[in-house]
Amino acid sequence: MDKSYSVLNQLLVDIFNDILLIEQNALKSGELSDLSITEVHAIEAIGKATERTMGEVAQDLKVTMGTLTIMVDKLVRKGYAERFRSEEDRRVVFVRLTKKGELVYKLHERFHHEMIRSIIDGLSEEEEKILISSLEKLKEFFRKKYDLILRKE
Amino acid sequence: MDKSYSVLNQLLVDIFNDILLIEQNALKSGELSDLSITEVHAIEAIGKATERTMGEVAQDLKVTMGTLTIMVDKLVRKGYAERFRSEEDRRVVFVRLTKKGELVYKLHERFHHEMIRSIIDGLSEEEEKILISSLEKLKEFFRKKYDLILRKE
DNA sequence: ATAAAAATATTTGATTATCAAAATAAAGGA
DNA sequence: TCCTTTATTTTGATAATCAAATATTTTTAT
């Protein structure tokens, strides 16, 4: 019991830290060395749909619009995104990825794909179910315990 | 297969984001509102042993010593840690938690305990094994794929 | 034994990410 | 038209961080 506890705890901590480190560094070395982690996150958030308003993206990223303005400024300057005003409501500004930006989005998607593949491959269907239900429990724990913080509304 | 992929991917993404958000916010509201996330991480890194050198802690946290100096300055100012020079080798500076700092460390430990409990409770021994081996696979994936980045020392 | 090199930490100067509050601009009533 | 709300950007301030320069002490090589 107590053994399981510490093994599981250490695994979760290690994996979490690994992901943080990988995100921080995977860029620097590679072809996309002019992007920071936050910029990649922004690209991810923009990329989900074909075009989104600044407000929507800011909410997704949980940053203020002021912060997002600066982020998008940089992405535009570097050629990963473009902005244009809505014709119907000239207050709103849309942002969307350029080809170059979409490339980054797809690269990131591929990373996820590989990651999940590496887990799933080698698990039986039974084992797969157990893994999923365990992770659901973990998620449930967070939702219950930190409802106020996590509530998206 | 493809269903599993997206379920698993979403679970992992959600959990990762939950943890980030909880860490960022759990403090603000609570009793420890004068601590930032990075400061709590520093407390964690210091707290593992009873006393550690600045260099060791910086390496653990993967920040430069310049950064750590400033972090520890603040922790000392706020009463969570204390510094003293080694007598054997007067170049090295030790840092260690005060009672107040240890309290934070223990609070964080308790959080982990609860989290793991919430997963383990309700799993059979068989299921526990599967969960652990799946997570080990995930960790292995990262280690293999990002060896250079993740390699410590 | 002394001078040069290495190790440990701090200081300094700069950059990046971020927020809150003020400013700008457009839309939608009364 | 004038006021209010909505959407965004600008401004000013603060945190975290790094790399390079500096200071102190220890180790090494001659």
mmCIF file of C-alpha atoms (C1' of nucleotides) in Angstrom, chain B residues 27-37 39-40 43 74-75 77-80 100 104, chain D residues 15-16:
data_model
loop_
_atom_site.group_PDB
_atom_site.id
_atom_site.type_symbol
_atom_site.label_atom_id
_atom_site.label_comp_id
_atom_site.label_asym_id
_atom_site.label_seq_id
_atom_site.Cartn_x
_atom_site.Cartn_y
_atom_site.Cartn_z
ATOM 1 C CA LEU B 27 -2.129 29.879 -2.777
ATOM 2 C CA LYS B 28 -3.726 33.199 -3.498
ATOM 3 C CA SER B 29 -6.897 32.375 -1.651
ATOM 4 C CA GLY B 30 -5.474 30.488 1.286
ATOM 5 C CA GLU B 31 -3.400 31.330 4.290
ATOM 6 C CA LEU B 32 -0.174 31.412 2.301
ATOM 7 C CA SER B 33 -1.113 34.284 0.074
ATOM 8 C CA ASP B 34 2.335 35.852 0.263
ATOM 9 C CA LEU B 35 3.895 32.962 -1.662
ATOM 10 C CA SER B 36 4.107 32.551 -5.423
ATOM 11 C CA ILE B 37 4.223 29.170 -7.179
ATOM 12 C CA GLU B 39 8.520 30.182 -4.190
ATOM 13 C CA VAL B 40 6.612 27.072 -3.148
ATOM 14 C CA ILE B 43 10.529 25.513 -0.593
ATOM 15 C CA LYS B 74 12.764 36.701 -0.758
ATOM 16 C CA LEU B 75 12.099 33.530 1.183
ATOM 17 C CA ARG B 77 12.846 38.141 3.962
ATOM 18 C CA LYS B 78 9.437 36.528 4.392
ATOM 19 C CA GLY B 79 10.639 34.155 7.052
ATOM 20 C CA TYR B 80 10.363 30.824 5.236
ATOM 21 C CA LYS B 100 7.221 28.416 8.916
ATOM 22 C CA VAL B 104 4.404 24.937 3.791
ATOM 23 C "C1'" DA D 15 7.750 38.694 -11.201
ATOM 24 C "C1'" DA D 16 10.952 35.473 -12.912
#
